[in-house]
């Protein structure tokens, strides 16, 4: 189904990483730009600790089918997540994996996806910001760095809507960190 | 779009829609995937001067909202299949005493406890036939978050107008889906008609509307309510003629007003040779498939049931155009299709398309189905 | 008693000759009268059963609900309009079997309603089957060889569930019954009165309890006032049913229910 201005994002990882909140934040940034969104998730006990999935569709026009069918971007924060929800990717899908918790999946190649970006997300977060929390916001920064799907300022505003004041500074840094990681990767010339 | 859009979850839209419609009493029992409605109401009811009660089970939940409705409140309860099963006796009672109530059933996978977090459309016939005896309910089916809001308001209004239970039949996907919705425009509100004169007051005597003007309890009219067959006085009788007149009136008060109650959404039905008939979340996959088929030169169309019950064969026939082939995709083993077949008999090719694994029917699956079945 | 509390055009009632329900109803109406309640603000709510027909003979707002479901309906009415005096009329089966779960939860919530159990120790309306209050060894149509189960002690059940007013009385002791109904209705919080009446048609006949009249007068033999019972030994109380007031405590008020936050 080709739908040119439709952007489909799937994030998967483990419960507690905040991926659902991440997808809500990005959804709200898109709404502030006048876009249409549908946000959904696997729901239930799984969402608390087990493998989770959050999905977001962003479009300039009405979204009929609300779920992701052909993701533009798949971000896997655990190998279990990739295993469970990594199906359904195509030549248009960019895949981001956290190389600090998993090795780059060998089943992904030029034939079946648009590109694979393996970034040490969790370890960089720990070394640079001395925190294990904020992975979801770093990931938002990475998604923004890769796609510029919304204006960065809108994204910052949406983050501020959901994060308590005392943690805002930290989260803005996490967002910047994600974008930096994409930039740095681009400079090294590795195909993304 | 001048309205400010806010991101809302389906369940939140139901709660906010109910509040906008004037609901000030909520009683319920937690069950996935409807629990957020109870949680939101627990917070919101006190803020708007209403009452929230967590009851001991769904039987108590529906009976409590019937009681609060009799005392004059606009009321809501929300549940899912297992709880909806327990509510069936209360649903029949509300039909019989003509108490305006609204029930939200968010369909999860059944039967029994099934799969609590997976979507289905398996409760369709239960909404219509779940409780015993001849009775009539209004069933509305939202297919988006926005529509969850709007149809909850409409459900409250219809319940009040016709003094009848109204069921909003949602599902796990819509309950948990987040979409932007605009809600700043204040809705139209309908209030139940109440009696004015105590002299000669007969609670169940009706005018040509066939809708009685039963007083709220505690307002001095001294009404008698019973689930037993009753005449205009509200008192029990075993007179067969009274019984017949009562049950006919319960039907006719809705069936004389089908133009007011029944809504469809149609898309390019006029010249369609293949028509999809669906409801709720399934209609959204359909909508994309129609687009896709059209772009490939196939004359496809869609009819989406916004009102599922009352189900009027004539209106469906008229709205369906002349398509030779009618495909009925649904997340059950074939419930809506029974009604569609009743409407069309052998005059059209009516093809069921069913999915019962707890996932949605995707647009691509519909396209594949059309191709594989040579439709 | 005020005749205008009855809907005389609805009489005669459906009860068998010698049924005790009429006496309990009369006592209830007497209590409402003596409390000088505004009749427009009294709502009687009942379930299904012989006893549950009582409210429809009265001139108040009355709600005949489903078997076992009077209490949640009464809860809804009371919560929707706290100005009303809401009284539940229920049978021993209606209130303690099919409606037993609602009973204990209403007691736990301490919702300000009064439950009057017309206790005839069996299911009257459906032909004299066993109820949860049928004494052990008693004969009913579903315990033809004698009841193997133990009955609930309704007083203890309600008290254990948190009721803040609990009393028991019998129709032989009419003034006692009226007094305790008055106290129950006037009580702020959940109140229950176990009102023992006779079912001569079924329970009495099956268990050789004699005529209706004998069933009434025998109450003075097997019922003991609480004040008297307190001076007796356990042996002396075997086979006796104690009547009186068992619980009367301050209404439970939550210590820390914060006022709802205004919406942002
Ligand atoms: C769901 C349901 N099950 C069964 C019945 C049949 N039924 C009617 S009254 C009754 C028992 C009533 O006994 P009790 O509550 O002790 O009242 P009584 O008739 O003795 O006053 C039963 C079982 C019913 N009406 N509804």
PDB file of N, CA and C in Angstrom, chain B residues 16 25 44 46-47 51 53-57 59-60 63-64 66-68 70-71 73 89-90 93 198 216-228 233 235-236, chain C residues 4 7 9-10 39-41 43 53 56 58-67 69 72-73 75-77 79-81 84 101-103 105-106 108-109 260-263:
ATOM      1  N   UNK B  16     -14.835  11.169  28.708  1.00  0.00           N
ATOM      2  CA  UNK B  16     -15.041  12.607  28.519  1.00  0.00           C
ATOM      3  C   UNK B  16     -16.331  12.885  27.755  1.00  0.00           C
ATOM      4  N   UNK B  25     -23.151   9.896  37.138  1.00  0.00           N
ATOM      5  CA  UNK B  25     -23.082   8.716  38.003  1.00  0.00           C
ATOM      6  C   UNK B  25     -22.463   7.591  37.202  1.00  0.00           C
ATOM      7  N   UNK B  44     -12.614  11.892  37.684  1.00  0.00           N
ATOM      8  CA  UNK B  44     -13.388  12.988  37.082  1.00  0.00           C
ATOM      9  C   UNK B  44     -14.755  13.215  37.717  1.00  0.00           C
ATOM     10  N   UNK B  46     -15.917  13.168  40.860  1.00  0.00           N
ATOM     11  CA  UNK B  46     -15.950  14.155  41.942  1.00  0.00           C
ATOM     12  C   UNK B  46     -15.663  15.583  41.460  1.00  0.00           C
ATOM     13  N   UNK B  47     -14.872  15.704  40.402  1.00  0.00           N
ATOM     14  CA  UNK B  47     -14.546  17.044  39.896  1.00  0.00           C
ATOM     15  C   UNK B  47     -15.757  17.742  39.289  1.00  0.00           C
ATOM     16  N   UNK B  51     -20.866  11.118  40.960  1.00  0.00           N
ATOM     17  CA  UNK B  51     -20.555  10.027  41.879  1.00  0.00           C
ATOM     18  C   UNK B  51     -19.929   8.866  41.116  1.00  0.00           C
ATOM     19  N   UNK B  53     -18.702   4.871  41.729  1.00  0.00           N
ATOM     20  CA  UNK B  53     -18.722   3.743  42.657  1.00  0.00           C
ATOM     21  C   UNK B  53     -18.071   2.533  42.018  1.00  0.00           C
ATOM     22  N   UNK B  54     -17.137   1.928  42.726  1.00  0.00           N
ATOM     23  CA  UNK B  54     -16.650   0.619  42.295  1.00  0.00           C
ATOM     24  C   UNK B  54     -17.497  -0.422  42.999  1.00  0.00           C
ATOM     25  N   UNK B  55     -18.222  -1.210  42.228  1.00  0.00           N
ATOM     26  CA  UNK B  55     -19.152  -2.175  42.803  1.00  0.00           C
ATOM     27  C   UNK B  55     -18.473  -3.531  42.991  1.00  0.00           C
ATOM     28  N   UNK B  56     -19.207  -4.475  43.560  1.00  0.00           N
ATOM     29  CA  UNK B  56     -18.641  -5.791  43.854  1.00  0.00           C
ATOM     30  C   UNK B  56     -18.621  -6.691  42.638  1.00  0.00           C
ATOM     31  N   UNK B  57     -19.388  -6.368  41.619  1.00  0.00           N
ATOM     32  CA  UNK B  57     -19.383  -7.147  40.376  1.00  0.00           C
ATOM     33  C   UNK B  57     -20.195  -6.369  39.341  1.00  0.00           C
ATOM     34  N   UNK B  59     -23.001  -7.271  37.987  1.00  0.00           N
ATOM     35  CA  UNK B  59     -24.441  -7.307  38.264  1.00  0.00           C
ATOM     36  C   UNK B  59     -24.804  -6.079  39.091  1.00  0.00           C
ATOM     37  N   UNK B  60     -24.030  -5.865  40.143  1.00  0.00           N
ATOM     38  CA  UNK B  60     -24.269  -4.706  41.001  1.00  0.00           C
ATOM     39  C   UNK B  60     -24.052  -3.409  40.221  1.00  0.00           C
ATOM     40  N   UNK B  63     -27.084  -2.635  38.092  1.00  0.00           N
ATOM     41  CA  UNK B  63     -28.243  -2.334  38.929  1.00  0.00           C
ATOM     42  C   UNK B  63     -28.077  -0.980  39.611  1.00  0.00           C
ATOM     43  N   UNK B  64     -26.859  -0.652  39.995  1.00  0.00           N
ATOM     44  CA  UNK B  64     -26.625   0.640  40.638  1.00  0.00           C
ATOM     45  C   UNK B  64     -26.886   1.790  39.665  1.00  0.00           C
ATOM     46  N   UNK B  66     -28.934   1.671  37.187  1.00  0.00           N
ATOM     47  CA  UNK B  66     -30.389   1.725  36.998  1.00  0.00           C
ATOM     48  C   UNK B  66     -31.016   2.518  38.152  1.00  0.00           C
ATOM     49  N   UNK B  67     -30.572   2.234  39.379  1.00  0.00           N
ATOM     50  CA  UNK B  67     -31.094   2.964  40.536  1.00  0.00           C
ATOM     51  C   UNK B  67     -30.810   4.455  40.432  1.00  0.00           C
ATOM     52  N   UNK B  68     -29.581   4.790  40.081  1.00  0.00           N
ATOM     53  CA  UNK B  68     -29.221   6.207  39.974  1.00  0.00           C
ATOM     54  C   UNK B  68     -30.003   6.878  38.849  1.00  0.00           C
ATOM     55  N   UNK B  70     -33.030   6.031  37.928  1.00  0.00           N
ATOM     56  CA  UNK B  70     -34.379   6.244  38.464  1.00  0.00           C
ATOM     57  C   UNK B  70     -34.428   7.486  39.342  1.00  0.00           C
ATOM     58  N   UNK B  71     -33.292   7.787  39.976  1.00  0.00           N
ATOM     59  CA  UNK B  71     -33.232   8.975  40.821  1.00  0.00           C
ATOM     60  C   UNK B  71     -32.873  10.219  40.008  1.00  0.00           C
ATOM     61  N   UNK B  73     -30.363  10.707  37.512  1.00  0.00           N
ATOM     62  CA  UNK B  73     -29.033  10.980  36.963  1.00  0.00           C
ATOM     63  C   UNK B  73     -28.879  10.389  35.563  1.00  0.00           C
ATOM     64  N   UNK B  89     -28.972  -9.629  32.843  1.00  0.00           N
ATOM     65  CA  UNK B  89     -30.268  -9.566  33.527  1.00  0.00           C
ATOM     66  C   UNK B  89     -30.640  -8.122  33.826  1.00  0.00           C
ATOM     67  N   UNK B  90     -29.656  -7.327  34.177  1.00  0.00           N
ATOM     68  CA  UNK B  90     -29.909  -5.909  34.452  1.00  0.00           C
ATOM     69  C   UNK B  90     -30.300  -5.157  33.190  1.00  0.00           C
ATOM     70  N   UNK B  93     -33.876  -5.796  32.618  1.00  0.00           N
ATOM     71  CA  UNK B  93     -34.655  -5.035  33.593  1.00  0.00           C
ATOM     72  C   UNK B  93     -34.772  -3.568  33.171  1.00  0.00           C
ATOM     73  N   UNK B 198     -49.441  15.879  38.819  1.00  0.00           N
ATOM     74  CA  UNK B 198     -49.593  14.710  39.674  1.00  0.00           C
ATOM     75  C   UNK B 198     -50.977  14.090  39.529  1.00  0.00           C
ATOM     76  N   UNK B 216     -38.911  10.757  38.183  1.00  0.00           N
ATOM     77  CA  UNK B 216     -37.756  10.309  38.956  1.00  0.00           C
ATOM     78  C   UNK B 216     -38.209  10.027  40.383  1.00  0.00           C
ATOM     79  N   UNK B 217     -37.628   9.044  41.027  1.00  0.00           N
ATOM     80  CA  UNK B 217     -38.031   8.766  42.409  1.00  0.00           C
ATOM     81  C   UNK B 217     -37.643   9.950  43.291  1.00  0.00           C
ATOM     82  N   UNK B 218     -38.435  10.126  44.323  1.00  0.00           N
ATOM     83  CA  UNK B 218     -38.157  11.210  45.266  1.00  0.00           C
ATOM     84  C   UNK B 218     -38.707  12.548  44.838  1.00  0.00           C
ATOM     85  N   UNK B 219     -39.525  12.580  43.773  1.00  0.00           N
ATOM     86  CA  UNK B 219     -40.066  13.855  43.309  1.00  0.00           C
ATOM     87  C   UNK B 219     -41.568  13.950  43.580  1.00  0.00           C
ATOM     88  N   UNK B 220     -42.071  13.067  44.413  1.00  0.00           N
ATOM     89  CA  UNK B 220     -43.453  13.203  44.864  1.00  0.00           C
ATOM     90  C   UNK B 220     -44.492  12.522  44.002  1.00  0.00           C
ATOM     91  N   UNK B 221     -44.076  11.810  42.983  1.00  0.00           N
ATOM     92  CA  UNK B 221     -45.058  11.175  42.096  1.00  0.00           C
ATOM     93  C   UNK B 221     -45.433   9.762  42.532  1.00  0.00           C
ATOM     94  N   UNK B 222     -44.645   9.203  43.423  1.00  0.00           N
ATOM     95  CA  UNK B 222     -44.923   7.887  44.003  1.00  0.00           C
ATOM     96  C   UNK B 222     -45.092   6.821  42.918  1.00  0.00           C
ATOM     97  N   UNK B 223     -44.050   6.628  42.184  1.00  0.00           N
ATOM     98  CA  UNK B 223     -44.072   5.687  41.058  1.00  0.00           C
ATOM     99  C   UNK B 223     -43.778   4.269  41.526  1.00  0.00           C
ATOM    100  N   UNK B 224     -44.343   3.317  40.795  1.00  0.00           N
ATOM    101  CA  UNK B 224     -44.065   1.919  41.065  1.00  0.00           C
ATOM    102  C   UNK B 224     -43.322   1.344  39.863  1.00  0.00           C
ATOM    103  N   UNK B 225     -42.142   0.829  40.114  1.00  0.00           N
ATOM    104  CA  UNK B 225     -41.355   0.210  39.034  1.00  0.00           C
ATOM    105  C   UNK B 225     -41.352  -1.300  39.227  1.00  0.00           C
ATOM    106  N   UNK B 226     -41.443  -2.046  38.152  1.00  0.00           N
ATOM    107  CA  UNK B 226     -41.287  -3.497  38.266  1.00  0.00           C
ATOM    108  C   UNK B 226     -40.834  -4.107  36.944  1.00  0.00           C
ATOM    109  N   UNK B 227     -40.062  -5.162  37.069  1.00  0.00           N
ATOM    110  CA  UNK B 227     -39.664  -5.923  35.883  1.00  0.00           C
ATOM    111  C   UNK B 227     -40.738  -6.895  35.446  1.00  0.00           C
ATOM    112  N   UNK B 228     -41.774  -6.990  36.244  1.00  0.00           N
ATOM    113  CA  UNK B 228     -42.925  -7.798  35.821  1.00  0.00           C
ATOM    114  C   UNK B 228     -43.697  -7.018  34.772  1.00  0.00           C
ATOM    115  N   UNK B 233     -50.228   1.967  34.795  1.00  0.00           N
ATOM    116  CA  UNK B 233     -50.074   2.361  36.193  1.00  0.00           C
ATOM    117  C   UNK B 233     -48.696   1.978  36.736  1.00  0.00           C
ATOM    118  N   UNK B 235     -48.094  -1.091  37.615  1.00  0.00           N
ATOM    119  CA  UNK B 235     -48.282  -2.258  38.480  1.00  0.00           C
ATOM    120  C   UNK B 235     -48.391  -3.535  37.689  1.00  0.00           C
ATOM    121  N   UNK B 236     -47.952  -4.563  38.332  1.00  0.00           N
ATOM    122  CA  UNK B 236     -47.869  -5.893  37.742  1.00  0.00           C
ATOM    123  C   UNK B 236     -49.227  -6.391  37.303  1.00  0.00           C
TER     124      UNK B 236
ATOM    125  N   UNK C   4     -53.261   6.015  54.422  1.00  0.00           N
ATOM    126  CA  UNK C   4     -52.802   6.585  53.139  1.00  0.00           C
ATOM    127  C   UNK C   4     -51.391   6.127  52.791  1.00  0.00           C
ATOM    128  N   UNK C   7     -51.624   1.445  49.229  1.00  0.00           N
ATOM    129  CA  UNK C   7     -52.429   1.602  48.004  1.00  0.00           C
ATOM    130  C   UNK C   7     -53.538   0.577  48.102  1.00  0.00           C
ATOM    131  N   UNK C   9     -56.133   0.131  46.590  1.00  0.00           N
ATOM    132  CA  UNK C   9     -56.658  -0.439  45.340  1.00  0.00           C
ATOM    133  C   UNK C   9     -55.817  -1.632  44.867  1.00  0.00           C
ATOM    134  N   UNK C  10     -54.626  -1.783  45.440  1.00  0.00           N
ATOM    135  CA  UNK C  10     -53.770  -2.909  45.059  1.00  0.00           C
ATOM    136  C   UNK C  10     -54.056  -4.150  45.913  1.00  0.00           C
ATOM    137  N   UNK C  39     -43.319  11.399  53.185  1.00  0.00           N
ATOM    138  CA  UNK C  39     -43.597  10.239  52.328  1.00  0.00           C
ATOM    139  C   UNK C  39     -43.100  10.412  50.890  1.00  0.00           C
ATOM    140  N   UNK C  40     -42.936  11.638  50.458  1.00  0.00           N
ATOM    141  CA  UNK C  40     -42.406  11.859  49.104  1.00  0.00           C
ATOM    142  C   UNK C  40     -40.909  11.553  49.027  1.00  0.00           C
ATOM    143  N   UNK C  41     -40.277  11.394  50.177  1.00  0.00           N
ATOM    144  CA  UNK C  41     -38.822  11.190  50.176  1.00  0.00           C
ATOM    145  C   UNK C  41     -38.443   9.787  50.656  1.00  0.00           C
ATOM    146  N   UNK C  43     -38.252   5.804  49.633  1.00  0.00           N
ATOM    147  CA  UNK C  43     -38.276   4.873  48.506  1.00  0.00           C
ATOM    148  C   UNK C  43     -38.093   3.462  49.041  1.00  0.00           C
ATOM    149  N   UNK C  53     -42.879  -8.359  47.250  1.00  0.00           N
ATOM    150  CA  UNK C  53     -44.072  -7.705  46.711  1.00  0.00           C
ATOM    151  C   UNK C  53     -44.564  -6.595  47.629  1.00  0.00           C
ATOM    152  N   UNK C  56     -44.901  -2.650  46.648  1.00  0.00           N
ATOM    153  CA  UNK C  56     -45.895  -2.215  45.667  1.00  0.00           C
ATOM    154  C   UNK C  56     -47.281  -2.029  46.292  1.00  0.00           C
ATOM    155  N   UNK C  58     -47.515  -0.252  48.971  1.00  0.00           N
ATOM    156  CA  UNK C  58     -47.392   1.013  49.703  1.00  0.00           C
ATOM    157  C   UNK C  58     -47.520   2.183  48.735  1.00  0.00           C
ATOM    158  N   UNK C  59     -47.767   3.348  49.334  1.00  0.00           N
ATOM    159  CA  UNK C  59     -47.984   4.538  48.510  1.00  0.00           C
ATOM    160  C   UNK C  59     -46.703   5.322  48.264  1.00  0.00           C
ATOM    161  N   UNK C  60     -45.558   4.724  48.611  1.00  0.00           N
ATOM    162  CA  UNK C  60     -44.295   5.430  48.365  1.00  0.00           C
ATOM    163  C   UNK C  60     -43.786   5.117  46.958  1.00  0.00           C
ATOM    164  N   UNK C  61     -42.763   5.853  46.543  1.00  0.00           N
ATOM    165  CA  UNK C  61     -42.019   5.402  45.369  1.00  0.00           C
ATOM    166  C   UNK C  61     -41.534   4.001  45.696  1.00  0.00           C
ATOM    167  N   UNK C  62     -41.726   3.070  44.772  1.00  0.00           N
ATOM    168  CA  UNK C  62     -41.274   1.714  45.085  1.00  0.00           C
ATOM    169  C   UNK C  62     -40.697   1.062  43.851  1.00  0.00           C
ATOM    170  N   UNK C  63     -39.626   0.323  44.068  1.00  0.00           N
ATOM    171  CA  UNK C  63     -38.898  -0.265  42.953  1.00  0.00           C
ATOM    172  C   UNK C  63     -38.762  -1.765  43.183  1.00  0.00           C
ATOM    173  N   UNK C  64     -39.463  -2.515  42.376  1.00  0.00           N
ATOM    174  CA  UNK C  64     -39.428  -3.971  42.437  1.00  0.00           C
ATOM    175  C   UNK C  64     -38.366  -4.378  41.432  1.00  0.00           C
ATOM    176  N   UNK C  65     -37.231  -4.873  41.909  1.00  0.00           N
ATOM    177  CA  UNK C  65     -36.101  -5.080  40.980  1.00  0.00           C
ATOM    178  C   UNK C  65     -36.028  -6.544  40.549  1.00  0.00           C
ATOM    179  N   UNK C  66     -34.838  -7.113  40.569  1.00  0.00           N
ATOM    180  CA  UNK C  66     -34.637  -8.505  40.168  1.00  0.00           C
ATOM    181  C   UNK C  66     -34.272  -9.326  41.400  1.00  0.00           C
ATOM    182  N   UNK C  67     -34.291 -10.633  41.248  1.00  0.00           N
ATOM    183  CA  UNK C  67     -33.996 -11.518  42.374  1.00  0.00           C
ATOM    184  C   UNK C  67     -32.590 -11.244  42.897  1.00  0.00           C
ATOM    185  N   UNK C  69     -31.265  -8.330  43.639  1.00  0.00           N
ATOM    186  CA  UNK C  69     -30.603  -7.090  43.196  1.00  0.00           C
ATOM    187  C   UNK C  69     -31.135  -5.816  43.822  1.00  0.00           C
ATOM    188  N   UNK C  72     -28.058  -3.274  45.281  1.00  0.00           N
ATOM    189  CA  UNK C  72     -27.351  -2.339  44.392  1.00  0.00           C
ATOM    190  C   UNK C  72     -28.244  -1.252  43.795  1.00  0.00           C
ATOM    191  N   UNK C  73     -29.504  -1.563  43.516  1.00  0.00           N
ATOM    192  CA  UNK C  73     -30.384  -0.507  43.003  1.00  0.00           C
ATOM    193  C   UNK C  73     -30.587   0.552  44.084  1.00  0.00           C
ATOM    194  N   UNK C  75     -28.592   1.243  46.473  1.00  0.00           N
ATOM    195  CA  UNK C  75     -27.322   1.972  46.590  1.00  0.00           C
ATOM    196  C   UNK C  75     -27.242   3.078  45.539  1.00  0.00           C
ATOM    197  N   UNK C  76     -27.613   2.734  44.303  1.00  0.00           N
ATOM    198  CA  UNK C  76     -27.596   3.728  43.224  1.00  0.00           C
ATOM    199  C   UNK C  76     -28.534   4.887  43.528  1.00  0.00           C
ATOM    200  N   UNK C  77     -29.726   4.570  44.004  1.00  0.00           N
ATOM    201  CA  UNK C  77     -30.701   5.634  44.302  1.00  0.00           C
ATOM    202  C   UNK C  77     -30.170   6.537  45.412  1.00  0.00           C
ATOM    203  N   UNK C  79     -27.096   7.018  46.459  1.00  0.00           N
ATOM    204  CA  UNK C  79     -25.920   7.797  46.079  1.00  0.00           C
ATOM    205  C   UNK C  79     -26.284   8.910  45.107  1.00  0.00           C
ATOM    206  N   UNK C  80     -27.328   8.665  44.320  1.00  0.00           N
ATOM    207  CA  UNK C  80     -27.741   9.695  43.359  1.00  0.00           C
ATOM    208  C   UNK C  80     -28.537  10.792  44.053  1.00  0.00           C
ATOM    209  N   UNK C  81     -29.263  10.435  45.106  1.00  0.00           N
ATOM    210  CA  UNK C  81     -30.053  11.434  45.816  1.00  0.00           C
ATOM    211  C   UNK C  81     -30.020  11.135  47.321  1.00  0.00           C
ATOM    212  N   UNK C  84     -32.964  11.114  50.114  1.00  0.00           N
ATOM    213  CA  UNK C  84     -34.032  10.130  50.221  1.00  0.00           C
ATOM    214  C   UNK C  84     -33.752   9.124  51.341  1.00  0.00           C
ATOM    215  N   UNK C 101     -23.861 -11.406  48.167  1.00  0.00           N
ATOM    216  CA  UNK C 101     -22.639 -10.645  47.896  1.00  0.00           C
ATOM    217  C   UNK C 101     -22.915  -9.140  47.952  1.00  0.00           C
ATOM    218  N   UNK C 102     -24.069  -8.735  47.416  1.00  0.00           N
ATOM    219  CA  UNK C 102     -24.421  -7.313  47.473  1.00  0.00           C
ATOM    220  C   UNK C 102     -24.603  -6.870  48.923  1.00  0.00           C
ATOM    221  N   UNK C 103     -25.203  -7.779  49.718  1.00  0.00           N
ATOM    222  CA  UNK C 103     -25.452  -7.449  51.132  1.00  0.00           C
ATOM    223  C   UNK C 103     -24.149  -7.134  51.863  1.00  0.00           C
ATOM    224  N   UNK C 105     -21.283  -6.322  50.709  1.00  0.00           N
ATOM    225  CA  UNK C 105     -20.545  -5.164  50.199  1.00  0.00           C
ATOM    226  C   UNK C 105     -21.217  -3.848  50.553  1.00  0.00           C
ATOM    227  N   UNK C 106     -22.545  -3.857  50.599  1.00  0.00           N
ATOM    228  CA  UNK C 106     -23.236  -2.632  51.029  1.00  0.00           C
ATOM    229  C   UNK C 106     -22.917  -2.367  52.502  1.00  0.00           C
ATOM    230  N   UNK C 108     -20.178  -3.298  54.049  1.00  0.00           N
ATOM    231  CA  UNK C 108     -18.782  -2.846  54.078  1.00  0.00           C
ATOM    232  C   UNK C 108     -18.673  -1.367  53.721  1.00  0.00           C
ATOM    233  N   UNK C 109     -19.443  -0.958  52.700  1.00  0.00           N
ATOM    234  CA  UNK C 109     -19.401   0.461  52.293  1.00  0.00           C
ATOM    235  C   UNK C 109     -20.104   1.354  53.287  1.00  0.00           C
ATOM    236  N   UNK C 260     -11.551  16.269  46.131  1.00  0.00           N
ATOM    237  CA  UNK C 260     -11.087  16.097  44.756  1.00  0.00           C
ATOM    238  C   UNK C 260     -10.376  17.344  44.254  1.00  0.00           C
ATOM    239  N   UNK C 261      -9.332  17.090  43.522  1.00  0.00           N
ATOM    240  CA  UNK C 261      -8.602  18.214  42.929  1.00  0.00           C
ATOM    241  C   UNK C 261      -9.441  18.837  41.824  1.00  0.00           C
ATOM    242  N   UNK C 262      -9.427  20.144  41.757  1.00  0.00           N
ATOM    243  CA  UNK C 262     -10.065  20.811  40.621  1.00  0.00           C
ATOM    244  C   UNK C 262      -9.307  20.412  39.371  1.00  0.00           C
ATOM    245  N   UNK C 263     -10.041  20.394  38.272  1.00  0.00           N
ATOM    246  CA  UNK C 263      -9.340  20.015  37.055  1.00  0.00           C
ATOM    247  C   UNK C 263      -8.456  21.157  36.577  1.00  0.00           C
TER     248      UNK C 263
END
